[in-house]
CSV table of C-alpha atoms and ligand atoms in Angstrom, one decimal:
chain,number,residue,atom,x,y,z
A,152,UNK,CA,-3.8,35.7,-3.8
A,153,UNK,CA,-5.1,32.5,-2.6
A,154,UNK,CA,-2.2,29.2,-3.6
A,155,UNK,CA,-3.6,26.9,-5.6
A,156,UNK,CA,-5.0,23.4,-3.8
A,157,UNK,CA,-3.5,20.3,-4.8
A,158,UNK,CA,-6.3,19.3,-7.1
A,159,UNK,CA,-6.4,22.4,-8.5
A,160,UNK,CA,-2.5,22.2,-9.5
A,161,UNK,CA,-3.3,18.3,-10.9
A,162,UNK,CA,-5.6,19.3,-13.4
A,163,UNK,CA,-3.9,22.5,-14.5
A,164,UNK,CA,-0.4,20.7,-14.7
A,165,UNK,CA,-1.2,17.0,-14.9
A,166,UNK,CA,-3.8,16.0,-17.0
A,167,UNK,CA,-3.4,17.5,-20.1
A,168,UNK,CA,0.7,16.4,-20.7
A,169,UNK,CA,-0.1,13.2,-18.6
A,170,UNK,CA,-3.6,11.9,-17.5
A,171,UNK,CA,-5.4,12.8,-20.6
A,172,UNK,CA,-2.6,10.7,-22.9
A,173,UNK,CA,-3.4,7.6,-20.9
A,174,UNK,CA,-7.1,8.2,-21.2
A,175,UNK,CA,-7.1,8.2,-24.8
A,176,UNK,CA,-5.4,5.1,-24.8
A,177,UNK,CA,-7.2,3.0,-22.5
A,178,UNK,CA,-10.7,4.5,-24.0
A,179,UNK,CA,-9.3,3.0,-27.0
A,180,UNK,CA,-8.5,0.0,-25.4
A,181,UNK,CA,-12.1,-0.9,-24.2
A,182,UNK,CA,-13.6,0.3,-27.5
A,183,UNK,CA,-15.9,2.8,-26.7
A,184,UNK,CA,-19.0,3.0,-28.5
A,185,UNK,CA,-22.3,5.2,-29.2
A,186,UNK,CA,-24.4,4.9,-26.4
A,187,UNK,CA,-22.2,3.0,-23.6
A,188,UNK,CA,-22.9,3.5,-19.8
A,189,UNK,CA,-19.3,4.7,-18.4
A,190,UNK,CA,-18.4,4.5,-14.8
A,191,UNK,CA,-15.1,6.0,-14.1
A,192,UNK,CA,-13.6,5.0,-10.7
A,193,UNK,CA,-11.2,6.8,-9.1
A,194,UNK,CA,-12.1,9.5,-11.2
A,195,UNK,CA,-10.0,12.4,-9.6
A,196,UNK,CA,-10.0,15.7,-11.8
A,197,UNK,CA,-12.3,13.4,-13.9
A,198,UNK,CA,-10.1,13.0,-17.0
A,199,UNK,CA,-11.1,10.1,-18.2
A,200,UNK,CA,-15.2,10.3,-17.6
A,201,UNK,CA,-14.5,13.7,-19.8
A,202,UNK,CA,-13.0,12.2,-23.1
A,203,UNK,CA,-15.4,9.3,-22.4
A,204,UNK,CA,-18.2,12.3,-23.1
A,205,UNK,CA,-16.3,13.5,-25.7
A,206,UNK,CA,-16.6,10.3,-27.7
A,207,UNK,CA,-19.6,9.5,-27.2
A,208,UNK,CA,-21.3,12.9,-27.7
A,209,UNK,CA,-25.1,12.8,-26.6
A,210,UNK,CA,-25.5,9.3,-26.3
A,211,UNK,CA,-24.8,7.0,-23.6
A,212,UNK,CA,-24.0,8.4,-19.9
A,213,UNK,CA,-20.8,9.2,-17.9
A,214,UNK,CA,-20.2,8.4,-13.8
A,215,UNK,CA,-17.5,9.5,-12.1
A,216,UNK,CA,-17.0,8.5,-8.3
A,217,UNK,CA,-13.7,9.3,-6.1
A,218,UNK,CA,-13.3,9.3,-2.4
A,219,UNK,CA,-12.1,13.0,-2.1
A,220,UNK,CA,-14.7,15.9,-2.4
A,221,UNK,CA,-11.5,18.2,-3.3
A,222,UNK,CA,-11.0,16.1,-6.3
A,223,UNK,CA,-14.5,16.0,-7.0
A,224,UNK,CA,-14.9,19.8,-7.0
A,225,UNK,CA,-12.2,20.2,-9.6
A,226,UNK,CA,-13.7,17.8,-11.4
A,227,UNK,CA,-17.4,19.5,-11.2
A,228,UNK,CA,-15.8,23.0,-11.9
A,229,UNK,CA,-14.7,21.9,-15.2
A,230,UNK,CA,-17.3,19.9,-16.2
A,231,UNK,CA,-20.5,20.4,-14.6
A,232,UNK,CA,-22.5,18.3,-16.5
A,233,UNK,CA,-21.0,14.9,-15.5
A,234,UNK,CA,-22.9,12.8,-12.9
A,235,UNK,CA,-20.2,13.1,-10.3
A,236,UNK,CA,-20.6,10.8,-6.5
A,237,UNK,CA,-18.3,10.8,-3.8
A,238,UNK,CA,-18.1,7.6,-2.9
A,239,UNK,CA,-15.0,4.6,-2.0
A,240,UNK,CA,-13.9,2.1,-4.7
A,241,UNK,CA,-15.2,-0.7,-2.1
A,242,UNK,CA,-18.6,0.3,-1.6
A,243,UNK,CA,-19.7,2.5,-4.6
A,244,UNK,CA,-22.5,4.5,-4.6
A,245,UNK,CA,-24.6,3.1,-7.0
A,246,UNK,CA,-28.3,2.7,-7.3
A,247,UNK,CA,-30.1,-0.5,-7.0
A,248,UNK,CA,-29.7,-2.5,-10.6
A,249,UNK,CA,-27.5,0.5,-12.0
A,250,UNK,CA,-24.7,-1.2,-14.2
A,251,UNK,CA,-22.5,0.1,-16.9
A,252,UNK,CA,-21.5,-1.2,-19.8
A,253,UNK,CA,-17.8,0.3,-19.7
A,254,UNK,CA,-15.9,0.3,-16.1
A,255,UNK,CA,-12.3,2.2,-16.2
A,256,UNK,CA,-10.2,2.9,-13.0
A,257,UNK,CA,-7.0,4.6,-13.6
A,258,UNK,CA,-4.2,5.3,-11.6
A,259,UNK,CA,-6.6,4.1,-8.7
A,260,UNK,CA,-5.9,0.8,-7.5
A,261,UNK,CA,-3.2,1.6,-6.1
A,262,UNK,CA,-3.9,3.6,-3.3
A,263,UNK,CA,-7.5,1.3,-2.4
A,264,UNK,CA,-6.7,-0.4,0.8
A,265,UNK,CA,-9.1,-3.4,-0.2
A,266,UNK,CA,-8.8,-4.6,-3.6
A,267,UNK,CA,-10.4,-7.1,-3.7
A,268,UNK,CA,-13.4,-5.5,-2.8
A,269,UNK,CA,-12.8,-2.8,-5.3
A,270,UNK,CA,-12.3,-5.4,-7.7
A,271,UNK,CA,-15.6,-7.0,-7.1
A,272,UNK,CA,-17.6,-3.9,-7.3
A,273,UNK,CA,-16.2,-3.3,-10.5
A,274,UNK,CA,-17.6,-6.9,-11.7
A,275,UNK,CA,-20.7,-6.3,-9.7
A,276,UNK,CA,-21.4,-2.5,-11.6
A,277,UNK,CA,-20.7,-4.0,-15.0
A,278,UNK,CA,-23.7,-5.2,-17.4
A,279,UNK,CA,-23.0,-9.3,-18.3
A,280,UNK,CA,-20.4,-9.0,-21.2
A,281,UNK,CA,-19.5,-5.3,-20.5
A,282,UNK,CA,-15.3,-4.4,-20.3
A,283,UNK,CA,-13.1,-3.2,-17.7
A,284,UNK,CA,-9.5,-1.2,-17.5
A,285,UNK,CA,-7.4,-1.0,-14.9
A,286,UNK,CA,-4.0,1.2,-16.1
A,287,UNK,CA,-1.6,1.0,-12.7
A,288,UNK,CA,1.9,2.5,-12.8
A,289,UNK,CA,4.9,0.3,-13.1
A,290,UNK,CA,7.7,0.4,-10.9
A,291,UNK,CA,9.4,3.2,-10.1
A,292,UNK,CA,12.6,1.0,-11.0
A,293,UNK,CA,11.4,1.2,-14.5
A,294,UNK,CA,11.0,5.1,-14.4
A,295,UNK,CA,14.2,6.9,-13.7
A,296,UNK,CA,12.6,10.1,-13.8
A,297,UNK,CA,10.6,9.3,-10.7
A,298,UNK,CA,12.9,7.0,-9.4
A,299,UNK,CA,15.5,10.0,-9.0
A,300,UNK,CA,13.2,12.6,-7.7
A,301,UNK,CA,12.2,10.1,-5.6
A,302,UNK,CA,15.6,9.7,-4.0
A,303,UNK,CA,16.6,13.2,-4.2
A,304,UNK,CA,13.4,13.6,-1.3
A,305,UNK,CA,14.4,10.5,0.7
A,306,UNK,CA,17.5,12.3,1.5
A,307,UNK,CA,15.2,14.9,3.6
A,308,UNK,CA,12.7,12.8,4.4
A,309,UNK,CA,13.8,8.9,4.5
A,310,UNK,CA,13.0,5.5,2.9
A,311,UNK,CA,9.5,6.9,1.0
A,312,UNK,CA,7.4,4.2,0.0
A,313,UNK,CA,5.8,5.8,-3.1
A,314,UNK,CA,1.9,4.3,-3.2
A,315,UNK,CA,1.5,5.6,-6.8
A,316,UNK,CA,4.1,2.8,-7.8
A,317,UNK,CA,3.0,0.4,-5.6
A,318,UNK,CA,1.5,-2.3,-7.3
A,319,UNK,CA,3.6,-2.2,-10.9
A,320,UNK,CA,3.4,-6.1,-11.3
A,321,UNK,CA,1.0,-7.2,-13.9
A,322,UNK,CA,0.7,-10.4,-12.8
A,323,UNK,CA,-0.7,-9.5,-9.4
A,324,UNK,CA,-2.7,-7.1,-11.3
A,325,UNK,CA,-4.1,-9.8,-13.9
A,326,UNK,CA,-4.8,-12.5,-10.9
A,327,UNK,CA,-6.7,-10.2,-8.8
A,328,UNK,CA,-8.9,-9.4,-11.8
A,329,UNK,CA,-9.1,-13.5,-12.4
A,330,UNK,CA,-9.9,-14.3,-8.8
A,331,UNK,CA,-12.7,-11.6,-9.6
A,332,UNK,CA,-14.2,-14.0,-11.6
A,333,UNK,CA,-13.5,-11.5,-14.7
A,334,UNK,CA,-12.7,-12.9,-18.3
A,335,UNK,CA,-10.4,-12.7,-21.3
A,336,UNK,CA,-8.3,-11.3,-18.5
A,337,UNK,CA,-4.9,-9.8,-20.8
A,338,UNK,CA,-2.7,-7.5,-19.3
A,339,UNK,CA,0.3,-4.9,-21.5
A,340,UNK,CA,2.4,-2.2,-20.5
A,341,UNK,CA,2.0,0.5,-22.3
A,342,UNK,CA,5.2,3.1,-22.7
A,343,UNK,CA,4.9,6.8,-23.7
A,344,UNK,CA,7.5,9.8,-23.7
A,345,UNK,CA,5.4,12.5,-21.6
A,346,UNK,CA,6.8,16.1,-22.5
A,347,UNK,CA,5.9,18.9,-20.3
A,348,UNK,CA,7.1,22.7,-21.0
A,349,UNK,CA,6.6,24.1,-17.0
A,350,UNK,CA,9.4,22.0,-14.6
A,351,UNK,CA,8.6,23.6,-11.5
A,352,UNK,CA,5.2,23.3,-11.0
A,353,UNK,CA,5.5,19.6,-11.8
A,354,UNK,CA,8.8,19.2,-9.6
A,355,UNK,CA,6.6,21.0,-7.0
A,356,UNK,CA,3.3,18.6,-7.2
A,357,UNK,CA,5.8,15.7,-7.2
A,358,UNK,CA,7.5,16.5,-4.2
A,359,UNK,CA,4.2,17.5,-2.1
A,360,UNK,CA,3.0,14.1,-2.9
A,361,UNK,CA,6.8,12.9,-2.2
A,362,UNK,CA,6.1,14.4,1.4
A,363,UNK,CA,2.6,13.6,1.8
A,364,UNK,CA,3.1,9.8,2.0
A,365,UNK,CA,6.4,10.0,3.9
A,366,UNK,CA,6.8,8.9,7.4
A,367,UNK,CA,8.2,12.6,8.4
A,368,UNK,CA,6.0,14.4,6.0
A,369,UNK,CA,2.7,13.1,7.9
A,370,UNK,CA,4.5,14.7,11.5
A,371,UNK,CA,4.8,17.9,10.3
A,372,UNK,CA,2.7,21.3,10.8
A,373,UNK,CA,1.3,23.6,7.2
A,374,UNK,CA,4.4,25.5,7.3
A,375,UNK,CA,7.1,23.3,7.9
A,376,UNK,CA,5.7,21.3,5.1
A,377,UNK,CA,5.7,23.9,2.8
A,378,UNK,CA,9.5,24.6,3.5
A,379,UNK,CA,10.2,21.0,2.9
A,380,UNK,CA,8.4,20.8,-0.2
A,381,UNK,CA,10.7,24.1,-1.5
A,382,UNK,CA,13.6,22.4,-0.6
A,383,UNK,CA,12.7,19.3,-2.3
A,384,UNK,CA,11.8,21.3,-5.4
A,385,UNK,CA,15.0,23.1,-5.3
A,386,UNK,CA,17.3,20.1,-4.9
A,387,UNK,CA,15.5,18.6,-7.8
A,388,UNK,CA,16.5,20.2,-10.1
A,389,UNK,CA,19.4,19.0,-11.3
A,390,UNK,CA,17.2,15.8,-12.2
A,391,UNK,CA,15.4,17.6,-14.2
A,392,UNK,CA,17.5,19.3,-15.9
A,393,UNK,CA,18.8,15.9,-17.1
A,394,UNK,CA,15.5,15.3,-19.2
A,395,UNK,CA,15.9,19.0,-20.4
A,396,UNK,CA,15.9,18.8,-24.2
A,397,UNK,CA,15.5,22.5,-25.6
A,398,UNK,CA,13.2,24.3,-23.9
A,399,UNK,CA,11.0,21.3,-22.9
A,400,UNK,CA,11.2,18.3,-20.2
A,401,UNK,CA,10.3,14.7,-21.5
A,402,UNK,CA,10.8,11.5,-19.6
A,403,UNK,CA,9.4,7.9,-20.4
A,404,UNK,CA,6.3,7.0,-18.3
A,405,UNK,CA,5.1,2.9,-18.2
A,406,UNK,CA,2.0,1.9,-16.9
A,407,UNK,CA,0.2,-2.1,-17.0
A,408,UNK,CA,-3.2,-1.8,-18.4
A,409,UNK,CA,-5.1,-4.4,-17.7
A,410,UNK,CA,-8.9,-5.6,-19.6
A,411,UNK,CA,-11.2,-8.0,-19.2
A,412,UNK,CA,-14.7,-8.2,-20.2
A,413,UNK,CA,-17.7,-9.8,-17.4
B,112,SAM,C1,-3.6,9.5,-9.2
B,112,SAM,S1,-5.3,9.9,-8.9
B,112,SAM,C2,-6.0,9.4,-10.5
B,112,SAM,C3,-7.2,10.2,-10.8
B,112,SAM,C4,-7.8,10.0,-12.2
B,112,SAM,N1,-8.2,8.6,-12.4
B,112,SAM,C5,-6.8,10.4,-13.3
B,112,SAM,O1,-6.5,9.5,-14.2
B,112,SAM,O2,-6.4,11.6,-13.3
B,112,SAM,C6,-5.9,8.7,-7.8
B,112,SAM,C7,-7.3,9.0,-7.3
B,112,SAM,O3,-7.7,7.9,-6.5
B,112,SAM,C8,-8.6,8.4,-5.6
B,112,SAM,N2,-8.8,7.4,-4.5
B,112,SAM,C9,-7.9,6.9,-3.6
B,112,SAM,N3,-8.5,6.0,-2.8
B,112,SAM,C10,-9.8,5.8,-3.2
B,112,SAM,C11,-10.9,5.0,-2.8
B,112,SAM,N4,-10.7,4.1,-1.8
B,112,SAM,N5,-12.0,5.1,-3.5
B,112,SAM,C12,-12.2,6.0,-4.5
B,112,SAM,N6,-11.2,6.8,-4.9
B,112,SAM,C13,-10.0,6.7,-4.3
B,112,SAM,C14,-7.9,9.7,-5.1
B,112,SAM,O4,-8.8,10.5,-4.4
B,112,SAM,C15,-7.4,10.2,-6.4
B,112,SAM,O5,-8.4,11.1,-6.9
C-alpha cells in the first residue's frame, strides 16, 4: 500500500481539528457576504476557499492559488469545483482587471520570501474598499506544545529554525500591511484549545516538517529521513502525553490575525 504524501496527511489530520477552526473565524472576521469574489492565497488543501463556498452558496466566486501542485491536487481531489491556480504569493496569476472583493492568506506569509511583494499583490487583487486577512502563528515561545516537540527534534537534528512561527509579531505584521498602503489596519491574537483524538499521525506530520526545514534534515537521502522522522515521533511522546486528557490531546494554539480594508 502506497504511504500517504504530506498533503495528503495535512488534510486528513490537519484541517478539520486545526485549519478549518481558524477558517471559520477569520471568515467571520472579514464578514463574508452573498455574492463576494474570494481569493484565498496560500490556499494549501484549500480550507479556507471551501468554507468560503460554503457560506456563500451559489453566489459569488472562490480562488484558490498556492505555489505547490501537491497541495493543489489535494485541494482539487476534494473539491473539484473550486477555481484552483498554481501560482506564487508575489506574482499571482490573475487575469488582467480580475479583483476580489475578499483576499484571505492564512498561515502563508510566513514562508513567502518577499513580503512585501506579496503584500502588494494582495492590495493590487482587491476591489477599492474590499477586506483582507492575514492569520500568522505566534511564537512558538507562546505555544508550549510546539515549543517542546520542537526541542525534543533539535536534540537529533540541531538549532531548528521553525518558518511556521517565524513572523509571530503583530506589529511587524500590522506595518507591513500599513506600508502597503492598506487601511483600518487592526491586528488581534486570537487563542483556541485545538483537541485532536489521533497523536501519532499529528506527532508524525510535525516532526517531518520539524526535519524538512532543519539544516541536517535537508542533507539527508528518502530513507534516512524517514528513520529520523520515526525517531522524532517516538521521543515525542512523552510531550504528548503531557496534553493527554482522557482519551483525547488538546493544547492552546495562538495565531495574530490581521485586517484591513483597500
Ligand atoms: C501552512 S500551509 C497553509 C495552507 C492553508 N492556507 C491552510 O490554512 O490550511 C502554507 C502554504 O503556503 C504555501 N506557500 C508557501 N510559499 C508560497 C508562495 N511563495 N506562494 C504561494 N503559496 C506559498 C505552501 O505551499 C502551503 O500550502
Amino acid at each position: 500500500m502506497n504511504q500517504a504524501s504530506f498533503p495528503e496527511m495535512y488534510e486528513r489530520w490537519l484541517v478539520a481539528p486545526l485549519f478549518r477552526p481558524y477558517a471559520e473565524i477569520t471568515l467571520d472576521e472579514v464578514r463574508l457576504s452573498n455574492g463576494d469574489r474570494v481569493l484565498d492565497i496560500a490556499c494549501g488543501t484549500g480550507i479556507v476557499a471551501r468554507v468560503a463556498r460554503e457560506r456563500l452558496g451559489d453566489s459569488g466566486s472562490v480562488v484558490g492559488v498556492d505555489v505547490s501542485p501537491d497541495m493543489l491536487a489535494v485541494a482539487r481531489a476534494v473539491a473539484p469545483s473550486i477555481d484552483w491556480r498554481e501560482g506564487d504569493a508575489s506574482a499571482l496569476p490573475l487575469g488582467d482587471g480580475e479583483q476580489f472583493d475578499v483576499v484571505v492568506c492564512q498561515q502563508g506569509l510566513q514562508f513567502f520570501p518577499d513580503k512585501a511583494a506579496a503584500v502588494a499583490q494582495m492590495r493590487r487583487a482587491l476591489a477599492k474598499g474590499g477586506r483582507v486577512a492575514v492569520a500568522t502563528w505566534r511564537s512558538d515561545d507562546e505555544i508550549p506544545f510546539f515549543r517542546q516537540l520542537r526541542r525534543v527534534a533539535e536534540q537529533r537534528l540541531g538549532n531548528i529554525a521553525d518558518q511556521r512561527y517565524s513572523y509571530g509579531d503583530a506589529t511587524a505584521l500590522e506595518a507591513l500591511l500599513r506600508h502597503a498602503g492598506f487601511l483600518d489596519v487592526q491586528c488581534r491574537t486570537i487563542s483556541r484549545s485545538i483537541r485532536f483524538d489521533a497523536g501519532t499521525p499529528f506527532l508524525r506530520l510535525n516532526s517531518m516538517a520539524l526535519v524538512g526545514m532543519s539544516a541536517a534534515g535537508k542533507q539527508m537521502g528518502d530513507v534516512e529521513r524517514i528513520r529520523v522522522v520515526e525517531e522524532i515521533v517516538a521521543e515525542s511522546v512523552p510531550v504528548l502525553q503531557q496534553f493527554e486528557t482522557g482519551s483525547v490531546f488538546a493544547f492552546e494554539l495562538s495565531t495574530n490575525l490581521a485586517t484591513a480594508r483597500r
